PDB file of C-alpha atoms in Angstrom:
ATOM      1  CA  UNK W   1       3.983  -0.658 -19.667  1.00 94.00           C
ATOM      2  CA  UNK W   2       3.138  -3.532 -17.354  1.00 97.00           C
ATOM      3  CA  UNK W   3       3.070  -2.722 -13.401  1.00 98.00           C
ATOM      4  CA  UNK W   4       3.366  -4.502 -10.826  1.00 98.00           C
ATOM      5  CA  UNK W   5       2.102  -3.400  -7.241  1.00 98.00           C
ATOM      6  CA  UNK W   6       2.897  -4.979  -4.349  1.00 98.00           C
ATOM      7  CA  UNK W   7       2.087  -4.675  -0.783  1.00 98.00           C
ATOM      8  CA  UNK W   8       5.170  -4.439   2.067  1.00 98.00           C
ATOM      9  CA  UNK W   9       5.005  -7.731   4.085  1.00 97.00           C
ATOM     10  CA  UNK W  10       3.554  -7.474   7.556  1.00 97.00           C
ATOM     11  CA  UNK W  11       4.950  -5.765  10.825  1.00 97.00           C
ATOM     12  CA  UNK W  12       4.488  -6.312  14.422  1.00 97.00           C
ATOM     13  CA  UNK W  13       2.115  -2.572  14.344  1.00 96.00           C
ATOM     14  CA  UNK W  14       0.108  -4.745  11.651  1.00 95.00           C
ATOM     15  CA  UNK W  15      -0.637  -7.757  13.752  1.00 94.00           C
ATOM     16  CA  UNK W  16      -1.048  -5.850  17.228  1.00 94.00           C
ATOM     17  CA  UNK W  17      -3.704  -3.359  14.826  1.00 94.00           C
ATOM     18  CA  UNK W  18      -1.435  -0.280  15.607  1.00 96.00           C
ATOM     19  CA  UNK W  19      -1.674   2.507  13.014  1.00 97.00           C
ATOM     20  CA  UNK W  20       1.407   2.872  11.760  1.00 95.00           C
ATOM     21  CA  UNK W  21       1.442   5.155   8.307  1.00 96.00           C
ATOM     22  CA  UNK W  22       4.453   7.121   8.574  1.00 96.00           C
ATOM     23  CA  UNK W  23       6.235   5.127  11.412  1.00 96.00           C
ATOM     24  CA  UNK W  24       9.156   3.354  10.032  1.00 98.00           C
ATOM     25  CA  UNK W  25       7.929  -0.163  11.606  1.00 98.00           C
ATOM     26  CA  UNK W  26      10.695  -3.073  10.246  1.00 98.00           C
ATOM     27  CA  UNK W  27       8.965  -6.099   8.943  1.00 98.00           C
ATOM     28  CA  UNK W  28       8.887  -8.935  11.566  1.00 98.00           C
ATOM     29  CA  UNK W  29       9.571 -12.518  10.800  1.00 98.00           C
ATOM     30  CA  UNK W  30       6.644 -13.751   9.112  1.00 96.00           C
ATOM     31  CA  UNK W  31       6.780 -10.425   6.937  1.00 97.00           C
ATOM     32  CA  UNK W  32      10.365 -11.464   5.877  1.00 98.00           C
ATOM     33  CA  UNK W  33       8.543 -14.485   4.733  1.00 97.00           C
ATOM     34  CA  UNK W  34       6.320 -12.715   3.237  1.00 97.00           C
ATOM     35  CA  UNK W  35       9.018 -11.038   0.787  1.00 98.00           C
ATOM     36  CA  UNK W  36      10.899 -13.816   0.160  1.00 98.00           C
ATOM     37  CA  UNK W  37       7.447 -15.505  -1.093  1.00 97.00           C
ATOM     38  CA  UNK W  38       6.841 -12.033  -3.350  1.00 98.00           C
ATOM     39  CA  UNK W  39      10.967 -12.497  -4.215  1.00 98.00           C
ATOM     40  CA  UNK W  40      10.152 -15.917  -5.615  1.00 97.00           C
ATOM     41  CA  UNK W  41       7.208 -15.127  -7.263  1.00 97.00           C
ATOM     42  CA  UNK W  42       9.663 -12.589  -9.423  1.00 97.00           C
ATOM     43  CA  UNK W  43      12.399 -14.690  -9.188  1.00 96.00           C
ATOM     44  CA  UNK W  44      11.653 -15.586 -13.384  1.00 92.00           C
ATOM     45  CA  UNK W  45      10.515 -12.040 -14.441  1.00 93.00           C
ATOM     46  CA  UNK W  46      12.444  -9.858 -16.304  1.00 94.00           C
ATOM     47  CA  UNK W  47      11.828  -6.579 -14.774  1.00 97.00           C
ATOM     48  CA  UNK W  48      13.542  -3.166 -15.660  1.00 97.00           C
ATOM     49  CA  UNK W  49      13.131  -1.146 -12.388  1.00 97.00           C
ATOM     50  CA  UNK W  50      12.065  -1.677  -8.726  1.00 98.00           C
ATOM     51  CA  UNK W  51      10.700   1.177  -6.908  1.00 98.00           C
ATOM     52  CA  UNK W  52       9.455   1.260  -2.951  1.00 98.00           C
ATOM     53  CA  UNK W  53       8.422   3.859  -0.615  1.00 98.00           C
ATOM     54  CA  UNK W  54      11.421   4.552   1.420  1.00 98.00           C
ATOM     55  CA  UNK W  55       9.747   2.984   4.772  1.00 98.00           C
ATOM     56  CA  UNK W  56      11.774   0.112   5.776  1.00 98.00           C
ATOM     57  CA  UNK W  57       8.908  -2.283   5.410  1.00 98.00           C
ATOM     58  CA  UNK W  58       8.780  -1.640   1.648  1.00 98.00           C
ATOM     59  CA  UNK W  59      11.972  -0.902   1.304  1.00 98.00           C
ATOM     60  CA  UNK W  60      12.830  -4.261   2.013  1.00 98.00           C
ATOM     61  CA  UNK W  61      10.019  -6.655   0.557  1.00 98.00           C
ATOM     62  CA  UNK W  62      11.489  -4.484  -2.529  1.00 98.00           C
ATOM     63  CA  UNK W  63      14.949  -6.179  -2.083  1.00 98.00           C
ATOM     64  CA  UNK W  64      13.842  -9.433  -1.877  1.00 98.00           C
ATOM     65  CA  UNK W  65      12.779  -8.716  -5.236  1.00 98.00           C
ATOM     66  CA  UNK W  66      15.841  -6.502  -6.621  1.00 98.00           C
ATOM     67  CA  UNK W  67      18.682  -8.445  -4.990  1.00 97.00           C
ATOM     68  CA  UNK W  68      17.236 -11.743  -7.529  1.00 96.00           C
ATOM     69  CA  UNK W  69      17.183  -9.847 -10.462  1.00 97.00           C
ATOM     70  CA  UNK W  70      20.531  -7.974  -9.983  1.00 97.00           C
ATOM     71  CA  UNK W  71      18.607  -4.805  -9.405  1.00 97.00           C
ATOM     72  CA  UNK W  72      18.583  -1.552  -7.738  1.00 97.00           C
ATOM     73  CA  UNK W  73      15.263  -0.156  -5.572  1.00 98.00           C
ATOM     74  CA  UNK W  74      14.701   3.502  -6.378  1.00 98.00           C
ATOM     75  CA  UNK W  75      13.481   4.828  -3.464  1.00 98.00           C
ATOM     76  CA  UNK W  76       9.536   7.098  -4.010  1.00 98.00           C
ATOM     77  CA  UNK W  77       8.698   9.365  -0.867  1.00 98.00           C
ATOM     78  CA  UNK W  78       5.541  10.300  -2.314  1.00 98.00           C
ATOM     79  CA  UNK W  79       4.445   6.766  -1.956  1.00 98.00           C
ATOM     80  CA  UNK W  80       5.064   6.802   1.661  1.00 98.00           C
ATOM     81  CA  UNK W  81       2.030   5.625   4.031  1.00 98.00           C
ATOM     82  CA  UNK W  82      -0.293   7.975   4.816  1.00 98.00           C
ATOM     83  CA  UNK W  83       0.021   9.810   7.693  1.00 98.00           C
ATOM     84  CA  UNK W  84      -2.108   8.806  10.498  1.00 98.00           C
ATOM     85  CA  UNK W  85      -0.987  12.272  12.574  1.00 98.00           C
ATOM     86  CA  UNK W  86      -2.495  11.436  16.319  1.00 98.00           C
ATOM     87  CA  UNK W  87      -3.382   7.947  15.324  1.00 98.00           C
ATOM     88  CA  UNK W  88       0.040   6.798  15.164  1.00 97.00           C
ATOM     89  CA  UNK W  89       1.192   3.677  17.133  1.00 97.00           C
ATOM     90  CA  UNK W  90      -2.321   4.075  18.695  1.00 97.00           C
ATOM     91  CA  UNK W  91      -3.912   0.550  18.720  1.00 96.00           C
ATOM     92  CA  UNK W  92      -7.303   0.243  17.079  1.00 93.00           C
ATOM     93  CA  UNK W  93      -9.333   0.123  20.123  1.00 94.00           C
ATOM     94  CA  UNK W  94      -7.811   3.100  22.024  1.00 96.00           C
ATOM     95  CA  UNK W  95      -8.604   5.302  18.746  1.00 97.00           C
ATOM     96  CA  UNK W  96     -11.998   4.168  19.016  1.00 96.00           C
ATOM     97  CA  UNK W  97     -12.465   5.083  22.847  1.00 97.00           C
ATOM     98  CA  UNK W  98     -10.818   8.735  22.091  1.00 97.00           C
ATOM     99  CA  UNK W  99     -12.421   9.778  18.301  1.00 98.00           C
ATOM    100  CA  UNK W 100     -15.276   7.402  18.366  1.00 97.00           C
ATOM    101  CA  UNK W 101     -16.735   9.714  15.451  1.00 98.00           C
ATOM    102  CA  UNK W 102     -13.775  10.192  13.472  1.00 98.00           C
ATOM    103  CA  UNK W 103     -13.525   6.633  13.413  1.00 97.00           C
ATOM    104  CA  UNK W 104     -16.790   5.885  12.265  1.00 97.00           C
ATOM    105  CA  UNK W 105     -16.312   8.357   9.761  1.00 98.00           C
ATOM    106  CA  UNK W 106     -13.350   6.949   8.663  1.00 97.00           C
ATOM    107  CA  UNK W 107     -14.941   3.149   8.316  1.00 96.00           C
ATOM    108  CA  UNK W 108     -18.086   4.935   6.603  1.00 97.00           C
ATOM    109  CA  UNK W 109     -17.296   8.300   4.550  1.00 98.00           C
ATOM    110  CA  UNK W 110     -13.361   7.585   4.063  1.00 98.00           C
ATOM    111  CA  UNK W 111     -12.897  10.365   1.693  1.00 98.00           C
ATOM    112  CA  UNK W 112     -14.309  13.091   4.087  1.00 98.00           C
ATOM    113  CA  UNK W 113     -12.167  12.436   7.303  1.00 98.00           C
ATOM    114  CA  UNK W 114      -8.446  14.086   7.627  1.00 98.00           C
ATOM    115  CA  UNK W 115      -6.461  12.281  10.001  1.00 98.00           C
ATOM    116  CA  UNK W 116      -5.955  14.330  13.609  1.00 98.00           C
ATOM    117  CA  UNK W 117      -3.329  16.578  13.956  1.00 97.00           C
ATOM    118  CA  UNK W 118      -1.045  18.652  12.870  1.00 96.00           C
ATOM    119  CA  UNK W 119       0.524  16.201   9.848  1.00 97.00           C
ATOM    120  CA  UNK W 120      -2.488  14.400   9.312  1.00 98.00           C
ATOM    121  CA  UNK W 121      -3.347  13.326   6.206  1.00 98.00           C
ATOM    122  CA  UNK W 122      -6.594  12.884   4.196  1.00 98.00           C
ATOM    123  CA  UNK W 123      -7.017  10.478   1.143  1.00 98.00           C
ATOM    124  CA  UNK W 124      -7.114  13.637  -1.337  1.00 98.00           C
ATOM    125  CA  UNK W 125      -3.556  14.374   0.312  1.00 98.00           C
ATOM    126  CA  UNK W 126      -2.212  10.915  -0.517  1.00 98.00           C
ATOM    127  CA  UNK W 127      -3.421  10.200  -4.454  1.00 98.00           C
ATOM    128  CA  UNK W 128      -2.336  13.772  -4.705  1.00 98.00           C
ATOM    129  CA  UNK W 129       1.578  12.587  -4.324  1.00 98.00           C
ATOM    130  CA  UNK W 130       0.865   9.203  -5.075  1.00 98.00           C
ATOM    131  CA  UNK W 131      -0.147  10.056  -8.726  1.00 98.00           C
ATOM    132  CA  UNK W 132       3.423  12.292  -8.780  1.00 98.00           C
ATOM    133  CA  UNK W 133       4.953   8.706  -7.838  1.00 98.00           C
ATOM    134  CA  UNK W 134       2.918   7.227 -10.239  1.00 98.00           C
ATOM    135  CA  UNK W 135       3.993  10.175 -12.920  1.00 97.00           C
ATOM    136  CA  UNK W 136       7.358   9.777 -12.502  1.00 97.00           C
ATOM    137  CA  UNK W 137       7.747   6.013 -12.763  1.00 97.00           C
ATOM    138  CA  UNK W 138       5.597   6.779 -16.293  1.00 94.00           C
ATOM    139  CA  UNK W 139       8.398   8.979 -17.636  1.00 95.00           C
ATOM    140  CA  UNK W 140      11.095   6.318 -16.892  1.00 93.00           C
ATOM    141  CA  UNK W 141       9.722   4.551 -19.947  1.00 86.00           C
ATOM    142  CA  UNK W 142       7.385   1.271 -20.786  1.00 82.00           C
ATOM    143  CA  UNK W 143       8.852  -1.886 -20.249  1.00 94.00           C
ATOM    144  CA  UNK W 144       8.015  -4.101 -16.706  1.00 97.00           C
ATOM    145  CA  UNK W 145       8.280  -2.397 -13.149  1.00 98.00           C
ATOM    146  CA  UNK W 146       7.693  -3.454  -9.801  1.00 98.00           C
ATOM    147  CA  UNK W 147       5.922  -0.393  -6.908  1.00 98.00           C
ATOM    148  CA  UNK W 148       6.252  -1.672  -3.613  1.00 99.00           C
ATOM    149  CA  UNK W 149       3.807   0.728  -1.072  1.00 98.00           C
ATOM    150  CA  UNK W 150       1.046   0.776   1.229  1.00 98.00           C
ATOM    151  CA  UNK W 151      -2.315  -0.054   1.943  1.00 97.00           C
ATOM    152  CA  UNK W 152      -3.838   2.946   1.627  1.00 98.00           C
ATOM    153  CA  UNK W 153      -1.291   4.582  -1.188  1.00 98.00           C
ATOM    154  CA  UNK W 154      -2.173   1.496  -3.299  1.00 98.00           C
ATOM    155  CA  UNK W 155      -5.955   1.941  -2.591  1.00 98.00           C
ATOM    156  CA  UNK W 156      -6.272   5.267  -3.091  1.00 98.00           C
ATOM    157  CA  UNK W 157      -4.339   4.450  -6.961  1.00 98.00           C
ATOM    158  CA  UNK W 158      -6.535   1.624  -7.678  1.00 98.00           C
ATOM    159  CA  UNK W 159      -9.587   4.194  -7.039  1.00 98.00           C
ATOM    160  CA  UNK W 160      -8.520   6.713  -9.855  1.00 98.00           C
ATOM    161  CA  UNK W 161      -7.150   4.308 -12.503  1.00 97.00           C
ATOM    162  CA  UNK W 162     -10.747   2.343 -11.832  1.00 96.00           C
ATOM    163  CA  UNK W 163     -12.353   6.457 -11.833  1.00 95.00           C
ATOM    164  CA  UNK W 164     -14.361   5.122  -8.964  1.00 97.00           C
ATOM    165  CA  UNK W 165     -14.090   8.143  -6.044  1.00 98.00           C
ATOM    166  CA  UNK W 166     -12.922   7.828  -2.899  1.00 98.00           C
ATOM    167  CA  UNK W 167     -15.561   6.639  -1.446  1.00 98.00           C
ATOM    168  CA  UNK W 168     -14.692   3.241  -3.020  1.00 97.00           C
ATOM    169  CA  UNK W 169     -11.580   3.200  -0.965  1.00 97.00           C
ATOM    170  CA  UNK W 170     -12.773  -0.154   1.495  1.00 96.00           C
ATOM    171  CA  UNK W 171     -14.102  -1.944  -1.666  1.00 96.00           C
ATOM    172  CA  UNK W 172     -10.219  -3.527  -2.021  1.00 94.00           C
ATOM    173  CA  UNK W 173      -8.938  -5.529   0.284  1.00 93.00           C
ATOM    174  CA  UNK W 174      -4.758  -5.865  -0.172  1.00 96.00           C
ATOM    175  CA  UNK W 175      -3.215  -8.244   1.992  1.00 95.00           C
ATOM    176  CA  UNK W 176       0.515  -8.109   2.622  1.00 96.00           C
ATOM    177  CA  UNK W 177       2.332  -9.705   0.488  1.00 97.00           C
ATOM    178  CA  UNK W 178      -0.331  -9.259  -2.094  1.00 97.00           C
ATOM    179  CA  UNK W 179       0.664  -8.508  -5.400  1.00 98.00           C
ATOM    180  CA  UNK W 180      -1.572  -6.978  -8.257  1.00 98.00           C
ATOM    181  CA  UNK W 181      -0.656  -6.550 -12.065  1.00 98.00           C
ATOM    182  CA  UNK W 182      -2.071  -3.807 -14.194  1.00 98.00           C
ATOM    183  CA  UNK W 183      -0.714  -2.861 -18.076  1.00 97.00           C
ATOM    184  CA  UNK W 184      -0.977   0.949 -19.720  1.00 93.00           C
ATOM    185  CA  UNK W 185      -2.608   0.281 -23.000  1.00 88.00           C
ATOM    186  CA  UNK W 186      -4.178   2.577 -25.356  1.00 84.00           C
ATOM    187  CA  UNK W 187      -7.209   2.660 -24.063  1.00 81.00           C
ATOM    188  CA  UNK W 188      -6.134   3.583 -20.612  1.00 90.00           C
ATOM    189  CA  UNK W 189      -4.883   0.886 -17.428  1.00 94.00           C
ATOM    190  CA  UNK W 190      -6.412  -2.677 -17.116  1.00 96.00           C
ATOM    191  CA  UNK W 191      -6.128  -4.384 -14.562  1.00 97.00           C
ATOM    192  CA  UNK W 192      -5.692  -8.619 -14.910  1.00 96.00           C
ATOM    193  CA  UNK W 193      -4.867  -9.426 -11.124  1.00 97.00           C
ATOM    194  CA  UNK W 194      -5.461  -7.640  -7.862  1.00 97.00           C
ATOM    195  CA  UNK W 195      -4.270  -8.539  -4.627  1.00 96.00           C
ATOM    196  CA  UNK W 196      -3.208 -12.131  -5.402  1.00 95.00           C
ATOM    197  CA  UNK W 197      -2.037 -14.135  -2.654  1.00 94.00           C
ATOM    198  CA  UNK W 198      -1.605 -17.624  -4.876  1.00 94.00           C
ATOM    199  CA  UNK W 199       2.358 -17.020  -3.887  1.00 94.00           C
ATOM    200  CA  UNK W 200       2.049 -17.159  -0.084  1.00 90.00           C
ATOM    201  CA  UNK W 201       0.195 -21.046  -0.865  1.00 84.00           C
ATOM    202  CA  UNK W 202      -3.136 -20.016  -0.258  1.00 71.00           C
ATOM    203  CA  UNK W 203      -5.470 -17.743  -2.917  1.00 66.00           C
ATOM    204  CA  UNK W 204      -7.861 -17.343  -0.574  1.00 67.00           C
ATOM    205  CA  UNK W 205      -6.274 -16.194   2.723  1.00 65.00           C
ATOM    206  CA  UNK W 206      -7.591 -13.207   3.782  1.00 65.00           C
ATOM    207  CA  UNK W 207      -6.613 -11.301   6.830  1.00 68.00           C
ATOM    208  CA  UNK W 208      -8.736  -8.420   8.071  1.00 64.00           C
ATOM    209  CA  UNK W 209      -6.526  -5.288   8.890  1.00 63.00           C
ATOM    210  CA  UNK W 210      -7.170  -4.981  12.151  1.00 58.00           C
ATOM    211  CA  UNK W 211      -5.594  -1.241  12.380  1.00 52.00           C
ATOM    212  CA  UNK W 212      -7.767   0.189   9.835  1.00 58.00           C
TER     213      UNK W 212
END
């Protein structure tokens, strides 16, 4: 099996550094671009399905995909965003003013913080269902598939098929848009690409997530 993993295109949450996790934030216009540059780069593959987290913002840099290739997106809740609980539509600096210390906790020991409130999430919570997501696109069958997700559903994957811990989680940086390829071999996953930009006409853009 050869995967594909791609990350939704931006939102307006993603450039004002809101956290938006669960929120079902539509992609603006430059993350329309975005998927119409990951829609190209498919545009010559041969892929036999197209699966998404069921947030709009994946949903649809999925399409741009699926509606080239005469597909179908099956739809994954367990690789929605994590949920941010009191964090939500917060921007960055107002989270730091109010949980200072979660914050830096967060930034330093990401594996030990659980987001505030009461549907919260930790990381352990989100490669918990993300693997089930993972699972189930497995017993579809080999071939070539496209996941369109999140930042931190796609991080907290690339931890466990690298069996690095958690703590490894800020070692990756994904950019939207950004599209990494990993194949299921005998031996286990290996990954040849991860977060590529070359598509968006740049390789080397990099844009800090300001929300995280």
């Amino acid at each position: 099996m050869r995967m594909y993993w791609v990350r939704h295109g931006v939102t307006a949450w993603n450039e004002e550094g809101r956290f938006q996790g669960k929120q079902d934030i539509p992609l603006n216009a430059r993350g329309r671009e975005q998927a119409r540059c990951v829609g190209e780069a498919f545009a010559a593959r041969s892929l036999d399905h197209v699966y998404a987290s069921p947030l709009s913002r994946a949903r649809e840099t999925a399409e741009a995909v699926a509606s080239r290739l005469g597909l179908s997106v099956e739809l994954l809740p367990r690789a929605a965003e994590i949920d941010h609980g009191e964090w939500e539509g917060r921007l960055a600096a107002d989270v730091a003013r109010r949980w200072p210390e979660l914050l830096r906790r967060w930034h330093e020991m990401p594996q030990d913080v659980r987001m505030p409130g009461e549907t919260g999430e930790s990381l352990e919570d989100v490669l918990c269902r993300a693997k089930e997501a993972l699972e189930h696109i497995r017993s579809r069958g080999g071939g070539e598939v496209l996941l369109v997700a999140h930042d931190a559903v796609l991080k907290v994957l690339l931890c466990h098929l690298l069996e690095m811990p958690l703590s490894g989680f800020w070692k990756f940086q994904l950019g939207n848009g950004s599209i990494t390829v990993l194949e299921e071999r005998s031996g286990g996953w290996r990954f040849s690409v991860i977060g590529d930009m070359c598509h968006m006409g740049d390789a080397f853009v990099r844009e800090e997530q300001k929300g995280l």
